PDB file of C-alpha atoms and ligand atoms in Angstrom:
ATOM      1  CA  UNK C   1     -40.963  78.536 124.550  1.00  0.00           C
ATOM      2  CA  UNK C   2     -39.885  78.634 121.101  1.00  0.00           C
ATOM      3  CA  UNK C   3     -38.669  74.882 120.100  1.00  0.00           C
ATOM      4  CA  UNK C   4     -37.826  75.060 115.783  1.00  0.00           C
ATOM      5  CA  UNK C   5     -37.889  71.318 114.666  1.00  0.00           C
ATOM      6  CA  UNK C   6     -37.816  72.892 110.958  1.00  0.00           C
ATOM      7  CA  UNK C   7     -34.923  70.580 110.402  1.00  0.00           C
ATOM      8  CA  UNK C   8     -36.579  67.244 111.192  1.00  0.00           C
ATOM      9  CA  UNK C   9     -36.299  65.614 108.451  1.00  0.00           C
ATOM     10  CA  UNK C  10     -36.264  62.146 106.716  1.00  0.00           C
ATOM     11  CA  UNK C  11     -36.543  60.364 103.110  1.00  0.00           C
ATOM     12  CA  UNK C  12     -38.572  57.275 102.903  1.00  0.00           C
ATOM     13  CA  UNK C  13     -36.765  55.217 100.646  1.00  0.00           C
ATOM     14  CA  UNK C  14     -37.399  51.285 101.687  1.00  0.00           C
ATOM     15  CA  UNK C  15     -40.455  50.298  99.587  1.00  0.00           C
ATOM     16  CA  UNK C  16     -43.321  50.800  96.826  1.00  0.00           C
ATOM     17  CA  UNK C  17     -47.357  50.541  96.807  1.00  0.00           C
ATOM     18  CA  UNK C  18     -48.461  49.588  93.248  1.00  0.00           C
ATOM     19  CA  UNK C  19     -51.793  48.929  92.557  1.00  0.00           C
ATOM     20  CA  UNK C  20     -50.470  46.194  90.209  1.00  0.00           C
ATOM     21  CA  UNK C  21     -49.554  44.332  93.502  1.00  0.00           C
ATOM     22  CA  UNK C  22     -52.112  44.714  95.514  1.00  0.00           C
ATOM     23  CA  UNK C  23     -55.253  42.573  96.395  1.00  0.00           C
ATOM     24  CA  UNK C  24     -59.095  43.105  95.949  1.00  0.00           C
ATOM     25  CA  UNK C  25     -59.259  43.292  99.198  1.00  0.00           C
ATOM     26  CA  UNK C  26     -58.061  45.583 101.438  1.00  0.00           C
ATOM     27  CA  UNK C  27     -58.504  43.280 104.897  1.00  0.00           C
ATOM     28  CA  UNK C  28     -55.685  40.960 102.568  1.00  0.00           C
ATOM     29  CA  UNK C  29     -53.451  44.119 102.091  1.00  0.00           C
ATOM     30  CA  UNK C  30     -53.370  44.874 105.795  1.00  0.00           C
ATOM     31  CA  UNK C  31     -52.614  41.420 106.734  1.00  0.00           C
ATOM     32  CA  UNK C  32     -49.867  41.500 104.042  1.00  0.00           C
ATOM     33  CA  UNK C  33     -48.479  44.547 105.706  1.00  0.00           C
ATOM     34  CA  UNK C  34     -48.926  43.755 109.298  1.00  0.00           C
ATOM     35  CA  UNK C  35     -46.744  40.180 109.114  1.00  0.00           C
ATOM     36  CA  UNK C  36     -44.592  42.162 107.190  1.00  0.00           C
ATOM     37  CA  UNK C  37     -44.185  44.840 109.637  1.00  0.00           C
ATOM     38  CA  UNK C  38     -44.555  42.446 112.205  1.00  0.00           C
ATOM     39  CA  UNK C  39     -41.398  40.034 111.400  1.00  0.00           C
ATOM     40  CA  UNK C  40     -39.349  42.355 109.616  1.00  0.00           C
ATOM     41  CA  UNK C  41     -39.052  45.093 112.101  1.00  0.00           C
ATOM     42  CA  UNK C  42     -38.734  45.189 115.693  1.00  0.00           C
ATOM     43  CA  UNK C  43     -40.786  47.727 116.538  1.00  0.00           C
ATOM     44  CA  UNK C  44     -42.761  46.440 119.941  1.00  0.00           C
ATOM     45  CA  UNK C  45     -46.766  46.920 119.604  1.00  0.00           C
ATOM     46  CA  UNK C  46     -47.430  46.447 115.775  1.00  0.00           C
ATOM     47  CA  UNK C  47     -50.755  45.866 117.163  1.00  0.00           C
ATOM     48  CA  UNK C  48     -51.274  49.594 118.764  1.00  0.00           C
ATOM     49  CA  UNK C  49     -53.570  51.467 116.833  1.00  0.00           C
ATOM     50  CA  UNK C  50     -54.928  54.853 117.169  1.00  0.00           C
ATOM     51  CA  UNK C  51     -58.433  54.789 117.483  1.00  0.00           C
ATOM     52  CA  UNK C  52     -60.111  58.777 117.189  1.00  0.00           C
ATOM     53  CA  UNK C  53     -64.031  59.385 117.738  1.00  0.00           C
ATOM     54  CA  UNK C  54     -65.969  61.861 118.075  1.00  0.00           C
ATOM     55  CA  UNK C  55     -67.033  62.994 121.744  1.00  0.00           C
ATOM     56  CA  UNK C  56     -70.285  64.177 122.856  1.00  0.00           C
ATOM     57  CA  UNK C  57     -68.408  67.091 123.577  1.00  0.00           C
ATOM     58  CA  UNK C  58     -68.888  67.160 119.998  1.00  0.00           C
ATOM     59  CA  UNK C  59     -64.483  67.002 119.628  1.00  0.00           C
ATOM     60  CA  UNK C  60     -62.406  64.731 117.709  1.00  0.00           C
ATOM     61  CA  UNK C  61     -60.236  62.355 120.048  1.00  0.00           C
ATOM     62  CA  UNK C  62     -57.646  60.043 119.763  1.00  0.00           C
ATOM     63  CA  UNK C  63     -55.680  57.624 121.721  1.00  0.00           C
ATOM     64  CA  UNK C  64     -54.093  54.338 121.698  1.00  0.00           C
ATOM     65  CA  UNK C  65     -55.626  50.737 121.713  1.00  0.00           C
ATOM     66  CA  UNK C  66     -54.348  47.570 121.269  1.00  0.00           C
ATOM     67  CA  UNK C  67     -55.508  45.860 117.861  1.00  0.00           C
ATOM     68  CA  UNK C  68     -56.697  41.984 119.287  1.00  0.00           C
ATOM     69  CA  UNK C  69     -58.067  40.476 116.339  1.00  0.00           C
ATOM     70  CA  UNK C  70     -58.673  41.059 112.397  1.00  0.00           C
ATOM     71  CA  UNK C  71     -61.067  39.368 109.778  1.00  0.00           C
ATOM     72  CA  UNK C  72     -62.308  39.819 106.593  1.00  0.00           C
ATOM     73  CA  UNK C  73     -65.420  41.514 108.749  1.00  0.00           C
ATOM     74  CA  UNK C  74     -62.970  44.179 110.478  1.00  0.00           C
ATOM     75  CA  UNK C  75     -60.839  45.078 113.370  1.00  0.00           C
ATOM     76  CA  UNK C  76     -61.464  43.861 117.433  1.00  0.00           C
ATOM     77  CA  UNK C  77     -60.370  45.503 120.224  1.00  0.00           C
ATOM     78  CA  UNK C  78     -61.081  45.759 123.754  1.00  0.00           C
ATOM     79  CA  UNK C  79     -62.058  48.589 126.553  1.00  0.00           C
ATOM     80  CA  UNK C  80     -64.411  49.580 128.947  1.00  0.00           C
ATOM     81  CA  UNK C  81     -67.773  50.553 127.928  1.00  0.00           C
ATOM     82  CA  UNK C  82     -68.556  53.149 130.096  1.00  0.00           C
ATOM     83  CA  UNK C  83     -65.365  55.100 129.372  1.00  0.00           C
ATOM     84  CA  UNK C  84     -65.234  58.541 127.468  1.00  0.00           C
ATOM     85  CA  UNK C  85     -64.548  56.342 124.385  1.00  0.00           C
ATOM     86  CA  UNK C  86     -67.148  54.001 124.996  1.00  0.00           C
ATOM     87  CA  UNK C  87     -69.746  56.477 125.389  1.00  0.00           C
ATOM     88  CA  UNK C  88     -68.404  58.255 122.495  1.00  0.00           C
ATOM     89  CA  UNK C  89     -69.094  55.583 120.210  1.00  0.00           C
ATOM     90  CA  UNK C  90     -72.466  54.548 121.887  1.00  0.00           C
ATOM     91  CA  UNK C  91     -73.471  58.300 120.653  1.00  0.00           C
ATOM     92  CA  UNK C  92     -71.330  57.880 117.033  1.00  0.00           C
ATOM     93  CA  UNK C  93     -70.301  54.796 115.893  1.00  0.00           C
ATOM     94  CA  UNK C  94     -67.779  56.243 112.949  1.00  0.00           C
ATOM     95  CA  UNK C  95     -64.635  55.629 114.375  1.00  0.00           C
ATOM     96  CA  UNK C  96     -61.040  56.111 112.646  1.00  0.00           C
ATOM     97  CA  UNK C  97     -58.174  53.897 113.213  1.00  0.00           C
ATOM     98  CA  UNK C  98     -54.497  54.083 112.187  1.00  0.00           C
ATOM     99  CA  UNK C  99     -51.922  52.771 112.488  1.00  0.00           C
ATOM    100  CA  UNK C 100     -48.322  54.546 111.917  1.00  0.00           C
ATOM    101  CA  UNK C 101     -45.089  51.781 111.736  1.00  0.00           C
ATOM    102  CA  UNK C 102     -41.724  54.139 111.396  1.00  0.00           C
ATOM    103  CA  UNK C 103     -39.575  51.516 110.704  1.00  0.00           C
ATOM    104  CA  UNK C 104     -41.291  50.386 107.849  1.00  0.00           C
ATOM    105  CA  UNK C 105     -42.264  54.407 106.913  1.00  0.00           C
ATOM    106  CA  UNK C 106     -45.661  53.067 106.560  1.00  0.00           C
ATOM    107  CA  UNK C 107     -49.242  55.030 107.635  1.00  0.00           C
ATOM    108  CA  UNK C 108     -52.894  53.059 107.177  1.00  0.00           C
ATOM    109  CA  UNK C 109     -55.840  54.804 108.019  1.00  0.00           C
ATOM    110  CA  UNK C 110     -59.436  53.021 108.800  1.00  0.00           C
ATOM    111  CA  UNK C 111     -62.546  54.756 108.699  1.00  0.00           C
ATOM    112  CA  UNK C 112     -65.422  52.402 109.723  1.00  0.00           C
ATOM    113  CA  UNK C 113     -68.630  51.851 112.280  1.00  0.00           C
ATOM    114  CA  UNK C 114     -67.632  50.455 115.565  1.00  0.00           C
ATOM    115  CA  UNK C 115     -70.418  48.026 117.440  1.00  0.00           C
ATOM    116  CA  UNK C 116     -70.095  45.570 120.626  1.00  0.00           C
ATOM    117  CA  UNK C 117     -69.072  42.358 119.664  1.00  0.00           C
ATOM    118  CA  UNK C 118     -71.324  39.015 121.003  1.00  0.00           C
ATOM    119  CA  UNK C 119     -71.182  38.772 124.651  1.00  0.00           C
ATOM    120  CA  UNK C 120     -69.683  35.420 124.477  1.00  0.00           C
ATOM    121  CA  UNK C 121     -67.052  36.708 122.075  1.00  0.00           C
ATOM    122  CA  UNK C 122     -66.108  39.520 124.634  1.00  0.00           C
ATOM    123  CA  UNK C 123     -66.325  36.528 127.591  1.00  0.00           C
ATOM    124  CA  UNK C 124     -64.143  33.856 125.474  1.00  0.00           C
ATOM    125  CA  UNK C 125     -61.574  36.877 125.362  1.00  0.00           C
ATOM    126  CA  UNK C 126     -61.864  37.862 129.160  1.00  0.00           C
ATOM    127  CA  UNK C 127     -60.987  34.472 130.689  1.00  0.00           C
ATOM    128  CA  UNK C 128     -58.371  34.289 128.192  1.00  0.00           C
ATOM    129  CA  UNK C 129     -56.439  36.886 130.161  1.00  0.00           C
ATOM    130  CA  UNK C 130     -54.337  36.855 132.969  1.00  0.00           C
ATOM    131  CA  UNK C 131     -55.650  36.751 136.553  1.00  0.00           C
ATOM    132  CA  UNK C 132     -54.051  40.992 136.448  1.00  0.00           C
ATOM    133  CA  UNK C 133     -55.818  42.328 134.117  1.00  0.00           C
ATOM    134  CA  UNK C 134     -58.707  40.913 134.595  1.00  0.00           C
ATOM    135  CA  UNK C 135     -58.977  42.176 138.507  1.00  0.00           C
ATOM    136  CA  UNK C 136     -57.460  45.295 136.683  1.00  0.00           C
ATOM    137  CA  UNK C 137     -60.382  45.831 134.084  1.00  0.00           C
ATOM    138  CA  UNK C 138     -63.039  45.395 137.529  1.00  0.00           C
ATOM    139  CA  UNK C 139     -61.331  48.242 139.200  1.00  0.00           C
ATOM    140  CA  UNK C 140     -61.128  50.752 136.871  1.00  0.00           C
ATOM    141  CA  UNK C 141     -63.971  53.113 136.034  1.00  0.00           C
ATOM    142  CA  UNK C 142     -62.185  53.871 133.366  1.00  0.00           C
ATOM    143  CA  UNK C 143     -61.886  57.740 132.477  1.00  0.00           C
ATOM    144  CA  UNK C 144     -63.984  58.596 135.519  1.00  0.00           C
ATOM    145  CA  UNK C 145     -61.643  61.395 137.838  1.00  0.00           C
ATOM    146  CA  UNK C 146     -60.439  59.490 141.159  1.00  0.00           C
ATOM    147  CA  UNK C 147     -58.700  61.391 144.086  1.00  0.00           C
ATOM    148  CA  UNK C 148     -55.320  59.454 144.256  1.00  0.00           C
ATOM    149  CA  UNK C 149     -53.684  56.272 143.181  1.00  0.00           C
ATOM    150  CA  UNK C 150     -54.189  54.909 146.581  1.00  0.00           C
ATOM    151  CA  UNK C 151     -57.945  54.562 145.494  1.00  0.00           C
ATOM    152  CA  UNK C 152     -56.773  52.230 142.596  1.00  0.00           C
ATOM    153  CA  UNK C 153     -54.680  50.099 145.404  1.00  0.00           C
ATOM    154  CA  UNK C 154     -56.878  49.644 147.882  1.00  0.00           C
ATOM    155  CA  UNK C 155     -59.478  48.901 145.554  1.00  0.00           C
ATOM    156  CA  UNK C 156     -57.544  45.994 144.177  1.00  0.00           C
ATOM    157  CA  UNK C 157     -56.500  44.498 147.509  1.00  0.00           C
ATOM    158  CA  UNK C 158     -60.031  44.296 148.871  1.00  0.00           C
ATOM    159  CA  UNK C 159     -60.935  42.475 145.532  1.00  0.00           C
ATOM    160  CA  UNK C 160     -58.155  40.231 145.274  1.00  0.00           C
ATOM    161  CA  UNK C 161     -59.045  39.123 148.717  1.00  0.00           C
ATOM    162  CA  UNK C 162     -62.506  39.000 147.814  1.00  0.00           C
ATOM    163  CA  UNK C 163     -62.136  36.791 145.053  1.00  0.00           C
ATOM    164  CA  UNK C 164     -59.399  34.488 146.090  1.00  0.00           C
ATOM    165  CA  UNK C 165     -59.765  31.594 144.532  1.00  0.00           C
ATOM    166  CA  UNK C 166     -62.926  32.309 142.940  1.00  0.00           C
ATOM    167  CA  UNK C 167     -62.983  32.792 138.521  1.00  0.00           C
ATOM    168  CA  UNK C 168     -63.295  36.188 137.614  1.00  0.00           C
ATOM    169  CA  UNK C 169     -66.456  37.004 135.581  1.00  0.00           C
ATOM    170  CA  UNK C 170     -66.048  39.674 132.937  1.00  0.00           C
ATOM    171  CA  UNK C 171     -68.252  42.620 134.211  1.00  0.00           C
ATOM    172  CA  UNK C 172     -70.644  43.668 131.575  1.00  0.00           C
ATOM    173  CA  UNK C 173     -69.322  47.408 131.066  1.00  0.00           C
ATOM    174  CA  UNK C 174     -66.324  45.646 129.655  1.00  0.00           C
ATOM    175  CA  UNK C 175     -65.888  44.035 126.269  1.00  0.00           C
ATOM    176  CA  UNK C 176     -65.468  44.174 122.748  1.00  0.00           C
ATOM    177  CA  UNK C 177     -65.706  46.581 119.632  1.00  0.00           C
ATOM    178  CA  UNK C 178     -65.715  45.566 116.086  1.00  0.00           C
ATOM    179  CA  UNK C 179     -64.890  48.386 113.842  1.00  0.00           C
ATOM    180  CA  UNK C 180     -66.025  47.215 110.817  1.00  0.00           C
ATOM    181  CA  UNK C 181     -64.637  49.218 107.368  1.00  0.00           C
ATOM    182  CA  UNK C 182     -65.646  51.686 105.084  1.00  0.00           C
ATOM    183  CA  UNK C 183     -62.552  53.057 103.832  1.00  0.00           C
ATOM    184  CA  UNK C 184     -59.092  51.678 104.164  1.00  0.00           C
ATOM    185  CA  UNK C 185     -56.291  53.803 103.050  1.00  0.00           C
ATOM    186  CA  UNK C 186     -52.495  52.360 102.790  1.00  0.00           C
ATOM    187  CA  UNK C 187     -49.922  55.154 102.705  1.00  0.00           C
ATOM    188  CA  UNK C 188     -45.811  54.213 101.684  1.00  0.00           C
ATOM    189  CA  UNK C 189     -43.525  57.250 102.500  1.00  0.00           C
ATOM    190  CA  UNK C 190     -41.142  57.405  98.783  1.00  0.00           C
ATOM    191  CA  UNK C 191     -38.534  59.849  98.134  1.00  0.00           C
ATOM    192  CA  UNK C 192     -38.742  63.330  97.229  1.00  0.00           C
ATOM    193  CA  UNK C 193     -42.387  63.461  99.459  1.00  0.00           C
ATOM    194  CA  UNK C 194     -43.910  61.661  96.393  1.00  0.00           C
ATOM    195  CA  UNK C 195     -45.571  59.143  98.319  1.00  0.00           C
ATOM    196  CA  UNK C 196     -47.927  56.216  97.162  1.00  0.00           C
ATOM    197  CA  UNK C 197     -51.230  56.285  98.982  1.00  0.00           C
ATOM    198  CA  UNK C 198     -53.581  53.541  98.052  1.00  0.00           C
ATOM    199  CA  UNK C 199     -57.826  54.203  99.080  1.00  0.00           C
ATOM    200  CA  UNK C 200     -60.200  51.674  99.125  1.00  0.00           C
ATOM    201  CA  UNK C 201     -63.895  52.404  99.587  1.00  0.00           C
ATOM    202  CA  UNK C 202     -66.566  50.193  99.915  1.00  0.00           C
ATOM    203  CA  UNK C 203     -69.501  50.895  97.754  1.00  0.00           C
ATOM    204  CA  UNK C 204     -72.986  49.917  98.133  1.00  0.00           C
ATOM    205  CA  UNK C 205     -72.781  46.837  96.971  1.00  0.00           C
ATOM    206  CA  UNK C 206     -70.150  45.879  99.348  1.00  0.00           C
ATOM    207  CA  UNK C 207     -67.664  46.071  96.429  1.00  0.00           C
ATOM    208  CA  UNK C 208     -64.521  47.582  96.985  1.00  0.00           C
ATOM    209  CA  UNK C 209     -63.167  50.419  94.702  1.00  0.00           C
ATOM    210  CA  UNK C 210     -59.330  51.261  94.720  1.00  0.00           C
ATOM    211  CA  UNK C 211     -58.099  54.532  93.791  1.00  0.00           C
ATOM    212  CA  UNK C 212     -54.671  56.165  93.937  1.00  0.00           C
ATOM    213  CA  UNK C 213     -54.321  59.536  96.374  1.00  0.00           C
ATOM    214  CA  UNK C 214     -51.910  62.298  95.149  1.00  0.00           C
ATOM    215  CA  UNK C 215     -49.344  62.670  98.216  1.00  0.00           C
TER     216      UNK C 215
HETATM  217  C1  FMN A 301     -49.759  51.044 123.945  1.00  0.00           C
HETATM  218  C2  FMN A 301     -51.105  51.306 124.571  1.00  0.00           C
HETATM  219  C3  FMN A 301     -52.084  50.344 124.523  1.00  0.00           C
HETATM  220  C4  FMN A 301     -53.345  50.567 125.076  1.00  0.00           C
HETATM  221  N1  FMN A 301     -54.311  49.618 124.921  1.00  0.00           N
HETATM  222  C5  FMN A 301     -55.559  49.872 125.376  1.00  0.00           C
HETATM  223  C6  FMN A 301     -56.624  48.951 125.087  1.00  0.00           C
HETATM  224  O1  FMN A 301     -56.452  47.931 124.398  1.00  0.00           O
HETATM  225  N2  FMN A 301     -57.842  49.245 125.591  1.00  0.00           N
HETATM  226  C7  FMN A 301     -58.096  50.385 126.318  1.00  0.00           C
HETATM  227  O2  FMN A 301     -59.222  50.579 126.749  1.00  0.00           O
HETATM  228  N3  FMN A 301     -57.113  51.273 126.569  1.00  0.00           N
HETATM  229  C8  FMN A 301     -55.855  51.058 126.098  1.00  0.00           C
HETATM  230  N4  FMN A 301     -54.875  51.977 126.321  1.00  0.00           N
HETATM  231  C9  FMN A 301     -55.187  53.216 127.087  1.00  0.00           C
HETATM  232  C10 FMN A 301     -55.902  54.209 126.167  1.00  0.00           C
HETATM  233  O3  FMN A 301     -54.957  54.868 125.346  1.00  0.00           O
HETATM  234  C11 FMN A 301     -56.717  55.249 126.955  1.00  0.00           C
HETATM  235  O4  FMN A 301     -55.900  55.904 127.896  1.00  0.00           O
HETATM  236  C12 FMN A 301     -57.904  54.619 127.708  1.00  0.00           C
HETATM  237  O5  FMN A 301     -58.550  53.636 126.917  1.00  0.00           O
HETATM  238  C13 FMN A 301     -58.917  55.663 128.140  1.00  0.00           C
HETATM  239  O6  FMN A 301     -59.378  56.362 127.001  1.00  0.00           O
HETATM  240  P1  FMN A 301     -60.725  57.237 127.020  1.00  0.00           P
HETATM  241  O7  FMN A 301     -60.762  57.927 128.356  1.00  0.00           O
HETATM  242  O8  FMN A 301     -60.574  58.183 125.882  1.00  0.00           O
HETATM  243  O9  FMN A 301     -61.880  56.288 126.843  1.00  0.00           O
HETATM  244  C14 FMN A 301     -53.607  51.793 125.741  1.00  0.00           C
HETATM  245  C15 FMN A 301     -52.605  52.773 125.788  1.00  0.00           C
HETATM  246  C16 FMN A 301     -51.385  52.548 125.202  1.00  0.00           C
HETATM  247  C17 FMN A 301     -50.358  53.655 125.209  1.00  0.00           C
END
């Protein structure tokens, strides 16, 4: 297979990233951008984020979350403990997270240290979902290997049976991670590749410094 895509190709012309209009803080700068993004484009998940850490496999790996909640402390979202990501962070809590919005020809990347949120933080968010997803976090052992779909199926039926009726309790290997920042860098694609990439780094006295990356 030999597949040239050589000619892909695209100018970013839609917007600017000047430090003279940006805030202190970079948790303020992402909000600014995600409502942006958010209303101005119709792009679906503004909320998926690509969270990569490092395995005990000792490789690099990415995938998609979903981004559930943001403040000033850092960024929430949700999985199973036990799965390869879980365990990957249990063993390395620097995590990176970005975020990549097309429409908007926009890029931020988040390096920071993920922990478990408070059980009743994880709980609060749990019984907030529907009756689905909860049944469907119970049956999943998430990344484990599993003969067929049929074992997913079956699975759910005899639970949903089961607990007819009953609340679901959040099981304990599922919950919440906080992945709270270190570096925050905002990237808007300009013409002629000359792109503006903004970093923020917190120093150790929880100040943040701003610098400006060549493209
Ligand atoms: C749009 C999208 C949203 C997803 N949201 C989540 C999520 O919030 N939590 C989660 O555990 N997996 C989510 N997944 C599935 C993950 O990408 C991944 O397959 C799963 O978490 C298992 O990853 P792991 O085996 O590396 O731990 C999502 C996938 C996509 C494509």
């Amino acid at each position: 297979m030999n597949t040239d895509l050589g000619n892909y190709r695209k100018s970013y012309e839609k917007q600017e990233l000047l430090e003279t209009n940006v805030s202190d803080n970079p948790m303020e700068l992402f909000q600014k951008w995600f409502h942006e993004v958010d209303e101005n484009f119709n792009i679906g998940e503004t909320n998926a984020m690509t969270i990569s850490t490092i395995g005990l496999d000792g490789f690099p790996k990415s995938r998609v979350v979903l981004l559930k909640k943001f403040t000033y402390e850092g960024f929430i979202f949700y999985t199973n403990y036990e799965s390869e990501k879980g365990k990957a962070i249990t063993n390395n809590p620097n995590v990176c997270l970005s975020f990549f919005w097309p429409a908007a020809e926009r890029q931020i990347i988040i390096k920071g240290k993920a922990e478990k949120i408070a059980e009743n933080l994880s709980d609060g968010y749990f019984e907030s979902r529907p009756r689905g997803s909860q049944l469907g976090a119970l049956v999943s052992n998430q990344s484990n290997v599993i003969k067929n779909r049929e074992v997913l199926e079956d699975k759910l039926k005899t639970l949903e049976a089961k607990l007819e009726g009953q609340e679901i309790e959040r099981p304990k290997f599922w919950g919440g991670f906080i992945v709270k920042p270190v570096e925050i860098e905002f990237w808007q694609g300009r013409p002629n590749r000359l792109h503006d990439r903004l970093r923020y780094q917190l120093d150790d006295d929880f100040n943040w410094n701003l610098d400006r990356l060549s493209p």
